[in-house]
mmCIF file of C-alpha atoms in Angstrom:
data_model
loop_
_atom_site.group_PDB
_atom_site.id
_atom_site.type_symbol
_atom_site.label_atom_id
_atom_site.label_comp_id
_atom_site.label_asym_id
_atom_site.label_seq_id
_atom_site.Cartn_x
_atom_site.Cartn_y
_atom_site.Cartn_z
ATOM 1 C CA MET A 1 -27.198 -14.645 44.427
ATOM 2 C CA GLN A 2 -24.303 -17.162 44.544
ATOM 3 C CA GLN A 3 -26.323 -19.699 42.691
ATOM 4 C CA ILE A 4 -27.262 -17.172 40.008
ATOM 5 C CA LEU A 5 -23.598 -16.008 39.595
ATOM 6 C CA GLY A 6 -22.415 -19.548 39.559
ATOM 7 C CA THR A 7 -24.704 -20.432 36.697
ATOM 8 C CA TYR A 8 -23.596 -17.288 34.783
ATOM 9 C CA LEU A 9 -19.933 -17.882 35.453
ATOM 10 C CA GLY A 10 -20.243 -21.485 34.183
ATOM 11 C CA SER A 11 -21.647 -20.194 30.937
ATOM 12 C CA ALA A 12 -18.874 -17.615 30.716
ATOM 13 C CA SER A 13 -16.280 -20.357 31.170
ATOM 14 C CA ALA A 14 -17.753 -22.321 28.234
ATOM 15 C CA GLU A 15 -17.364 -19.410 25.928
ATOM 16 C CA ALA A 16 -13.915 -18.361 27.093
ATOM 17 C CA GLY A 17 -11.301 -17.545 24.517
ATOM 18 C CA GLY A 18 -9.657 -14.308 23.150
ATOM 19 C CA LEU A 19 -7.942 -11.189 24.433
ATOM 20 C CA VAL A 20 -11.019 -9.826 26.202
ATOM 21 C CA ASP A 21 -11.460 -13.124 28.059
ATOM 22 C CA ASP A 22 -7.917 -13.101 29.160
ATOM 23 C CA ILE A 23 -8.417 -9.606 30.522
ATOM 24 C CA VAL A 24 -11.604 -10.386 32.571
ATOM 25 C CA GLU A 25 -10.546 -13.830 33.661
ATOM 26 C CA PRO A 26 -9.082 -12.643 36.999
ATOM 27 C CA VAL A 27 -12.393 -10.997 37.827
ATOM 28 C CA LEU A 28 -14.182 -14.221 37.043
ATOM 29 C CA THR A 29 -11.827 -16.097 39.194
ATOM 30 C CA GLU A 30 -12.550 -13.864 42.163
ATOM 31 C CA LEU A 31 -16.263 -14.082 41.585
ATOM 32 C CA ARG A 32 -16.093 -17.908 41.557
ATOM 33 C CA GLY A 33 -14.250 -17.655 44.833
ATOM 34 C CA PHE A 34 -17.115 -15.548 46.061
ATOM 35 C CA CYS A 35 -19.641 -18.140 45.013
ATOM 36 C CA GLU A 36 -17.699 -20.844 47.025
ATOM 37 C CA LEU A 37 -18.070 -18.907 50.374
ATOM 38 C CA LYS A 38 -19.788 -20.834 52.961
ATOM 39 C CA SER A 39 -21.293 -17.859 54.590
ATOM 40 C CA LEU A 40 -22.134 -14.161 53.557
ATOM 41 C CA SER A 41 -22.894 -13.080 57.099
ATOM 42 C CA GLY A 42 -19.595 -10.977 57.347
ATOM 43 C CA GLY A 43 -16.164 -11.627 58.552
ATOM 44 C CA ARG A 44 -12.572 -11.204 57.241
ATOM 45 C CA GLU A 45 -12.830 -13.798 54.529
ATOM 46 C CA LEU A 46 -15.898 -11.976 52.892
ATOM 47 C CA ARG A 47 -14.184 -8.656 53.104
ATOM 48 C CA GLU A 48 -11.045 -9.921 51.540
ATOM 49 C CA ARG A 49 -13.046 -11.588 48.762
ATOM 50 C CA LEU A 50 -14.984 -8.350 48.011
ATOM 51 C CA THR A 51 -11.780 -6.327 48.039
ATOM 52 C CA ALA A 52 -10.191 -8.816 45.612
ATOM 53 C CA ILE A 53 -13.249 -8.494 43.318
ATOM 54 C CA ARG A 54 -13.069 -4.755 43.386
ATOM 55 C CA GLU A 55 -9.280 -4.616 42.620
ATOM 56 C CA ALA A 56 -9.614 -7.160 39.790
ATOM 57 C CA GLY A 57 -12.464 -5.202 38.381
ATOM 58 C CA ARG A 58 -10.525 -1.946 38.338
ATOM 59 C CA ALA A 59 -7.549 -3.656 36.592
ATOM 60 C CA ALA A 60 -9.785 -5.224 34.041
ATOM 61 C CA SER A 61 -11.605 -1.932 33.438
ATOM 62 C CA LEU A 62 -8.384 -0.127 32.863
ATOM 63 C CA ALA A 63 -7.079 -2.704 30.478
ATOM 64 C CA LEU A 64 -10.349 -2.730 28.474
ATOM 65 C CA THR A 65 -10.254 1.098 28.033
ATOM 66 C CA THR A 66 -6.420 1.426 27.377
ATOM 67 C CA ASP A 67 -5.271 -1.714 25.566
ATOM 68 C CA GLU A 68 -4.451 -0.732 21.998
ATOM 69 C CA ARG A 69 -5.176 -4.232 20.813
ATOM 70 C CA LEU A 70 -8.824 -3.783 21.612
ATOM 71 C CA HIS A 71 -9.199 -0.394 19.782
ATOM 72 C CA VAL A 72 -11.776 -1.097 17.028
ATOM 73 C CA GLN A 73 -11.662 1.444 14.206
ATOM 74 C CA THR A 74 -14.535 2.211 11.888
ATOM 75 C CA VAL A 75 -14.357 2.250 8.197
ATOM 76 C CA ASP A 76 -14.142 6.116 8.224
ATOM 77 C CA ASP A 77 -11.378 6.014 10.857
ATOM 78 C CA ILE A 78 -9.284 3.692 8.547
ATOM 79 C CA ILE A 79 -10.023 5.711 5.439
ATOM 80 C CA GLU A 80 -8.888 8.908 7.361
ATOM 81 C CA ASP A 81 -5.664 7.170 8.433
ATOM 82 C CA PHE A 82 -5.025 5.938 4.930
ATOM 83 C CA ALA A 83 -5.737 9.359 3.337
ATOM 84 C CA ALA A 84 -3.286 11.021 5.726
ATOM 85 C CA GLU A 85 -0.532 8.520 4.894
ATOM 86 C CA TYR A 86 -1.289 8.715 1.193
ATOM 87 C CA ARG A 87 -1.011 12.473 1.063
ATOM 88 C CA MET A 88 1.994 12.641 3.447
ATOM 89 C CA SER A 89 3.912 10.067 1.398
ATOM 90 C CA LEU A 90 3.015 11.919 -1.846
ATOM 91 C CA ILE A 91 4.222 15.293 -0.447
ATOM 92 C CA LEU A 92 7.388 13.724 0.703
ATOM 93 C CA ALA A 93 7.958 12.387 -2.786
ATOM 94 C CA LEU A 94 7.460 15.651 -4.257
ATOM 95 C CA THR A 95 9.883 17.373 -1.878
ATOM 96 C CA ALA A 96 12.338 14.548 -1.308
ATOM 97 C CA ASN A 97 15.079 15.971 -3.473
ATOM 98 C CA TYR A 98 14.682 19.654 -2.441
ATOM 99 C CA ALA A 99 17.814 19.483 -0.184
ATOM 100 C CA LEU A 100 20.005 17.903 -2.849
ATOM 101 C CA SER A 101 18.842 20.454 -5.431
ATOM 102 C CA GLN A 102 19.796 23.263 -2.941
ATOM 103 C CA LYS A 103 23.142 21.501 -2.436
ATOM 104 C CA VAL A 104 23.814 21.505 -6.167
ATOM 105 C CA MET A 105 22.956 25.144 -6.407
ATOM 106 C CA ALA A 106 25.262 25.938 -3.413
ATOM 107 C CA TRP A 107 28.176 23.996 -5.051
ATOM 108 C CA GLN A 108 27.731 25.783 -8.352
ATOM 109 C CA GLU A 109 27.833 29.206 -6.626
ATOM 110 C CA ALA A 110 30.823 28.259 -4.447
ATOM 111 C CA LYS A 111 32.625 26.755 -7.437
ATOM 112 C CA ALA A 112 32.085 30.034 -9.526
ATOM 113 C CA LYS A 113 33.709 32.021 -6.541
ATOM 114 C CA ASP A 114 36.496 29.529 -5.695
ATOM 115 C CA PRO A 115 37.461 26.842 -8.276
ATOM 116 C CA SER A 116 39.320 24.910 -5.480
ATOM 117 C CA VAL A 117 36.029 23.874 -3.803
ATOM 118 C CA GLY A 118 35.887 20.054 -3.812
ATOM 119 C CA ASP A 119 34.223 18.232 -6.667
ATOM 120 C CA HIS A 120 32.681 15.435 -4.341
ATOM 121 C CA LEU A 121 29.971 15.527 -1.772
ATOM 122 C CA ASN A 122 30.555 13.776 1.473
ATOM 123 C CA LEU A 123 27.145 12.126 2.220
ATOM 124 C CA THR A 124 27.861 11.524 5.974
ATOM 125 C CA ARG A 125 28.770 15.261 6.489
ATOM 126 C CA MET A 126 27.092 16.785 3.546
ATOM 127 C CA GLU A 127 30.236 18.780 2.800
ATOM 128 C CA PHE A 128 32.147 19.332 -0.461
ATOM 129 C CA VAL A 129 35.528 17.463 -0.478
ATOM 130 C CA SER A 130 38.381 16.900 -2.972
ATOM 131 C CA GLU A 131 39.004 13.296 -2.538
ATOM 132 C CA PRO A 132 36.517 10.536 -3.526
ATOM 133 C CA SER A 133 35.710 7.775 -1.070
ATOM 134 C CA ASP A 134 32.999 5.188 -0.395
ATOM 135 C CA TYR A 135 30.951 7.943 1.246
ATOM 136 C CA THR A 136 31.091 10.535 -1.548
ATOM 137 C CA ILE A 137 29.317 11.140 -4.784
ATOM 138 C CA PRO A 138 30.757 13.213 -7.670
ATOM 139 C CA MET A 139 28.987 16.610 -7.884
ATOM 140 C CA SER A 140 29.032 16.311 -11.585
ATOM 141 C CA SER A 141 26.842 13.087 -11.406
ATOM 142 C CA LEU A 142 24.523 14.838 -8.790
ATOM 143 C CA THR A 143 24.238 17.849 -11.012
ATOM 144 C CA SER A 144 23.449 15.820 -14.147
ATOM 145 C CA ALA A 145 20.819 13.736 -12.168
ATOM 146 C CA SER A 146 19.253 17.078 -10.781
ATOM 147 C CA THR A 147 18.970 18.792 -14.068
ATOM 148 C CA GLY A 148 16.249 18.090 -16.648
ATOM 149 C CA GLU A 149 16.933 18.009 -20.358
ATOM 150 C CA PRO A 150 16.727 21.516 -21.842
ATOM 151 C CA LEU A 151 13.683 22.336 -23.885
ATOM 152 C CA VAL A 152 14.658 23.854 -27.437
ATOM 153 C CA MET A 153 11.560 25.123 -29.183
ATOM 154 C CA THR A 154 11.814 25.017 -33.088
ATOM 155 C CA PRO A 155 9.132 25.352 -35.781
ATOM 156 C CA ALA A 156 9.376 21.634 -36.377
ATOM 157 C CA ASN A 157 8.636 20.659 -32.705
ATOM 158 C CA LEU A 158 6.413 23.640 -31.722
ATOM 159 C CA GLY A 159 3.386 21.434 -30.848
ATOM 160 C CA ALA A 160 5.325 19.008 -28.800
ATOM 161 C CA ALA A 161 7.195 21.693 -26.996
ATOM 162 C CA MET A 162 4.071 23.610 -26.132
ATOM 163 C CA LYS A 163 2.519 20.285 -24.687
ATOM 164 C CA GLU A 164 5.668 19.668 -22.525
ATOM 165 C CA MET A 165 5.499 23.245 -21.205
ATOM 166 C CA MET A 166 1.802 22.899 -20.349
ATOM 167 C CA THR A 167 2.314 19.532 -18.593
ATOM 168 C CA GLY A 168 5.104 20.753 -16.402
ATOM 169 C CA GLY A 169 8.086 19.630 -18.454
ATOM 170 C CA THR A 170 10.214 16.472 -18.104
ATOM 171 C CA PRO A 171 11.439 15.887 -14.539
ATOM 172 C CA SER A 172 15.095 15.371 -13.726
ATOM 173 C CA PRO A 173 16.361 11.834 -13.093
ATOM 174 C CA ILE A 174 16.363 12.132 -9.281
ATOM 175 C CA TYR A 175 12.940 13.594 -9.178
ATOM 176 C CA ARG A 176 11.710 10.948 -11.593
ATOM 177 C CA MET A 177 13.163 8.323 -9.279
ATOM 178 C CA ALA A 178 11.348 9.698 -6.183
ATOM 179 C CA TYR A 179 8.064 10.076 -8.153
ATOM 180 C CA THR A 180 8.139 6.459 -9.426
ATOM 181 C CA GLN A 181 9.128 4.887 -6.205
ATOM 182 C CA TRP A 182 6.071 6.455 -4.527
ATOM 183 C CA PHE A 183 3.914 4.090 -6.519
ATOM 184 C CA THR A 184 5.662 1.126 -5.026
ATOM 185 C CA THR A 185 5.372 2.620 -1.600
ATOM 186 C CA ILE A 186 1.604 3.420 -1.771
ATOM 187 C CA HIS A 187 0.844 0.067 -3.388
ATOM 188 C CA ALA A 188 2.641 -1.740 -0.536
ATOM 189 C CA ALA A 189 0.623 0.245 2.083
ATOM 190 C CA TRP A 190 -2.688 -0.700 0.269
ATOM 191 C CA GLU A 191 -1.868 -4.344 -0.136
ATOM 192 C CA ASP A 192 -0.058 -4.930 3.177
ATOM 193 C CA THR A 193 -1.956 -2.883 5.551
ATOM 194 C CA TYR A 194 -5.226 -1.143 4.548
ATOM 195 C CA ARG A 195 -7.096 -3.823 2.656
ATOM 196 C CA SER A 196 -7.125 -6.230 5.535
ATOM 197 C CA ARG A 197 -7.888 -3.339 7.994
ATOM 198 C CA LEU A 198 -10.892 -2.240 5.863
ATOM 199 C CA ALA A 199 -12.028 -5.893 5.564
ATOM 200 C CA ALA A 200 -12.173 -6.206 9.340
ATOM 201 C CA ALA A 201 -13.908 -2.867 9.813
ATOM 202 C CA HIS A 202 -16.592 -3.703 7.237
ATOM 203 C CA GLY A 203 -17.471 -6.661 9.516
ATOM 204 C CA THR A 204 -19.438 -9.606 7.985
ATOM 205 C CA ALA A 205 -21.155 -10.255 4.739
ATOM 206 C CA PRO A 206 -24.877 -10.929 4.380
ATOM 207 C CA ASP A 207 -24.004 -14.651 4.665
ATOM 208 C CA GLY A 208 -22.588 -14.156 8.081
ATOM 209 C CA LYS A 209 -19.010 -14.750 6.912
ATOM 210 C CA PRO A 210 -16.376 -12.052 7.628
ATOM 211 C CA TRP A 211 -15.152 -10.092 4.650
ATOM 212 C CA GLY A 212 -11.551 -10.935 3.577
ATOM 213 C CA LYS A 213 -8.633 -8.855 2.305
ATOM 214 C CA ASN A 214 -9.393 -9.951 -1.319
ATOM 215 C CA ASP A 215 -12.980 -8.775 -1.012
ATOM 216 C CA ILE A 216 -11.797 -5.228 -0.649
ATOM 217 C CA ARG A 217 -11.385 -3.814 -4.250
ATOM 218 C CA SER A 218 -10.515 -0.450 -5.706
ATOM 219 C CA GLU A 219 -10.243 0.484 -9.324
ATOM 220 C CA PHE A 220 -7.996 3.446 -8.387
ATOM 221 C CA PHE A 221 -5.515 1.280 -6.512
ATOM 222 C CA ASN A 222 -5.617 -1.418 -9.187
ATOM 223 C CA GLU A 223 -4.429 1.314 -11.526
ATOM 224 C CA ILE A 224 -1.720 2.171 -9.041
ATOM 225 C CA ARG A 225 -0.721 -1.531 -9.126
ATOM 226 C CA LEU A 226 -0.555 -1.601 -12.892
ATOM 227 C CA ILE A 227 1.668 1.545 -12.999
ATOM 228 C CA ARG A 228 3.837 -0.109 -10.368
ATOM 229 C CA ASN A 229 4.058 -3.342 -12.331
ATOM 230 C CA ASP A 230 5.156 -1.367 -15.510
ATOM 231 C CA ILE A 231 7.797 0.497 -13.510
ATOM 232 C CA SER A 232 9.152 -2.673 -11.918
ATOM 233 C CA HIS A 233 8.660 -5.189 -14.749
ATOM 234 C CA LYS A 234 8.382 -3.301 -17.886
ATOM 235 C CA ASN A 235 11.444 -1.146 -17.675
ATOM 236 C CA GLY A 236 9.227 1.895 -16.787
ATOM 237 C CA ILE A 237 7.280 1.594 -20.040
ATOM 238 C CA CYS A 238 3.506 2.007 -19.955
ATOM 239 C CA VAL A 239 2.125 -1.426 -20.978
ATOM 240 C CA ASP A 240 -0.244 -2.972 -18.475
ATOM 241 C CA SER A 241 -1.339 0.620 -17.308
ATOM 242 C CA ALA A 242 -2.142 1.650 -20.826
ATOM 243 C CA GLY A 243 -5.980 1.150 -20.317
ATOM 244 C CA ASN A 244 -6.153 3.287 -17.122
ATOM 245 C CA GLU A 245 -9.298 5.253 -16.805
ATOM 246 C CA VAL A 246 -8.654 7.182 -13.516
ATOM 247 C CA ILE A 247 -4.892 7.954 -13.677
ATOM 248 C CA THR A 248 -4.958 9.176 -17.342
ATOM 249 C CA TRP A 249 -1.578 10.871 -17.722
ATOM 250 C CA VAL A 250 0.185 7.536 -18.596
ATOM 251 C CA ARG A 251 0.604 6.995 -22.406
ATOM 252 C CA SER A 252 0.699 3.575 -23.995
ATOM 253 C CA GLY A 253 4.229 2.594 -25.098
ATOM 254 C CA GLU A 254 5.895 5.702 -23.549
ATOM 255 C CA GLU A 255 8.091 5.980 -20.485
ATOM 256 C CA ILE A 256 6.259 6.488 -17.188
ATOM 257 C CA ALA A 257 7.800 9.721 -16.223
ATOM 258 C CA PRO A 258 5.328 11.835 -14.163
ATOM 259 C CA THR A 259 5.811 15.586 -13.890
ATOM 260 C CA ALA A 260 5.396 17.508 -10.532
ATOM 261 C CA ARG A 261 2.003 18.562 -12.010
ATOM 262 C CA ASP A 262 1.010 14.908 -12.586
ATOM 263 C CA MET A 263 1.948 14.048 -9.046
ATOM 264 C CA LEU A 264 0.167 16.921 -7.593
ATOM 265 C CA SER A 265 -3.037 15.788 -9.459
ATOM 266 C CA MET A 266 -2.821 12.487 -7.468
ATOM 267 C CA LEU A 267 -3.770 14.458 -4.289
ATOM 268 C CA ASP A 268 -7.287 14.914 -5.567
ATOM 269 C CA LEU A 269 -7.738 11.192 -6.684
ATOM 270 C CA PHE A 270 -7.790 9.466 -3.286
ATOM 271 C CA PRO A 271 -10.903 7.259 -3.506
ATOM 272 C CA ALA A 272 -12.479 7.793 -0.129
ATOM 273 C CA ALA A 273 -16.022 7.274 -1.544
ATOM 274 C CA GLU A 274 -14.988 4.073 -3.234
ATOM 275 C CA LEU A 275 -13.382 2.600 -0.162
ATOM 276 C CA ARG A 276 -16.342 3.401 1.996
ATOM 277 C CA GLN A 277 -18.732 1.272 -0.112
ATOM 278 C CA THR A 278 -19.878 -2.092 1.238
ATOM 279 C CA PRO A 279 -17.701 -4.848 -0.362
ATOM 280 C CA VAL A 280 -19.160 -7.238 -2.874
ATOM 281 C CA ARG A 281 -17.980 -10.799 -2.726
ATOM 282 C CA VAL A 282 -17.199 -12.126 -6.278
ATOM 283 C CA GLU A 283 -17.185 -15.776 -6.746
ATOM 284 C CA ARG A 284 -14.249 -17.250 -8.549
ATOM 285 C CA THR A 285 -15.305 -18.058 -12.132
ATOM 286 C CA SER A 286 -11.951 -19.027 -13.635
ATOM 287 C CA SER A 287 -9.294 -21.693 -12.881
ATOM 288 C CA GLN A 288 -5.982 -22.782 -14.462
ATOM 289 C CA LEU A 289 -5.662 -25.554 -17.008
ATOM 290 C CA PRO A 290 -5.166 -28.922 -15.212
ATOM 291 C CA TYR A 291 -2.120 -29.986 -17.140
ATOM 292 C CA GLN A 292 1.664 -30.048 -16.433
ATOM 293 C CA PHE A 293 4.305 -28.991 -19.057
ATOM 294 C CA GLU A 294 7.980 -28.776 -19.007
ATOM 295 C CA ASN A 295 9.339 -25.557 -17.568
ATOM 296 C CA GLU A 296 11.425 -24.823 -20.775
ATOM 297 C CA TRP A 297 8.341 -25.155 -22.959
ATOM 298 C CA ILE A 298 6.296 -22.896 -20.596
ATOM 299 C CA ALA A 299 8.908 -20.291 -20.709
ATOM 300 C CA GLU A 300 8.857 -20.355 -24.545
ATOM 301 C CA PHE A 301 5.080 -20.233 -24.663
ATOM 302 C CA THR A 302 4.899 -17.341 -22.169
ATOM 303 C CA ALA A 303 7.484 -15.459 -24.200
ATOM 304 C CA HIS A 304 5.566 -16.061 -27.390
ATOM 305 C CA VAL A 305 2.240 -14.790 -25.917
ATOM 306 C CA SER A 306 3.862 -11.829 -24.449
ATOM 307 C CA THR A 307 5.259 -10.875 -27.916
ATOM 308 C CA ILE A 308 1.748 -11.124 -29.454
ATOM 309 C CA GLU A 309 0.034 -9.282 -26.597
ATOM 310 C CA PRO A 310 2.220 -7.005 -24.338
ATOM 311 C CA VAL A 311 -0.639 -6.202 -21.999
ATOM 312 C CA LYS A 312 -0.659 -8.936 -19.341
ATOM 313 C CA LYS A 313 -4.371 -8.927 -18.460
ATOM 314 C CA LYS A 314 -5.320 -9.498 -22.179
ATOM 315 C CA ARG A 315 -3.028 -12.433 -22.733
ATOM 316 C CA ALA A 316 -5.579 -15.145 -21.443
ATOM 317 C CA VAL A 317 -8.021 -13.897 -24.127
ATOM 318 C CA VAL A 318 -5.412 -14.417 -26.872
ATOM 319 C CA VAL A 319 -4.632 -18.051 -25.668
ATOM 320 C CA LYS A 320 -8.439 -18.805 -25.391
ATOM 321 C CA ARG A 321 -9.078 -17.644 -28.959
ATOM 322 C CA VAL A 322 -6.402 -19.953 -30.263
ATOM 323 C CA LEU A 323 -7.759 -22.859 -28.314
ATOM 324 C CA ASP A 324 -11.259 -22.027 -29.326
ATOM 325 C CA THR A 325 -10.170 -22.230 -33.067
ATOM 326 C CA TRP A 326 -8.327 -25.483 -32.440
ATOM 327 C CA MET A 327 -11.591 -26.934 -30.828
ATOM 328 C CA GLY A 328 -13.730 -25.776 -33.733
ATOM 329 C CA ARG A 329 -15.524 -23.174 -31.739
ATOM 330 C CA THR A 330 -16.257 -19.551 -32.551
ATOM 331 C CA PRO A 331 -13.940 -17.341 -30.587
ATOM 332 C CA ASP A 332 -15.567 -14.818 -28.275
ATOM 333 C CA GLU A 333 -15.431 -11.338 -29.654
#
């Protein structure tokens, strides 16, 4: 038995490495000590060695079943986690400013009864005060930010007014801020957390290589990215997201200002089925031009192309058509 164990333990030592091996190494050490015993006929040394093996085995078993670092989640587990975070963050965005709205209403009611009520909100105590400080905000500013523009219906704007009413109306500035910030929040969760977790859970590709973060793709979260980019880099105007096919309430050239109804519609769009699909590794078929140019010229060139084609993902096609014409080729349609 000692010889068989010795052969097995020698093989285990050659394959050592990783968290599991670190946990079971004390057990292997005690087993090696057992293999080195001169006699198995009994005695204190044998009893001590068997006791040490038992205690090391118990410790390793406990670590293997409780260490969070060894918890392997399935694809469905991760999708369930992501869906919960997605919906929770969306609900928080929808309700984030409820307390402030209630405070505005309370101030208006108090002011109507007693004009001496303070005109500033102390943000540390959430109380109305008369004197401004580094910790206060004027209630006039908060009221303005909490109130949407009034809708005045006339014969000339009847169609537009009815459309606005049907879509939930224009949100007030603080609600619009909360809604648009949500796209940055959920995009970060997708990029920084869930893509890599899903890649690990999907395991290995048919070629035996593990899936990587960039192999996990989602048309839905790509549209989230495009909306986030327009909010952050296009002054909130729908440009890159104009071609969205899943999130369709954005309008080309218009401000991205989702209503509460638009945000609620996002609850039903979480792409669980899309994320559950086996990834497909797409080989890179493009590369950058192998030339260096002065930074100033690059800036002018980029600005010029951006003027011609405001949608970022279409700019390469514009440049290629120009170069094809210059080389005497027929540009791709």
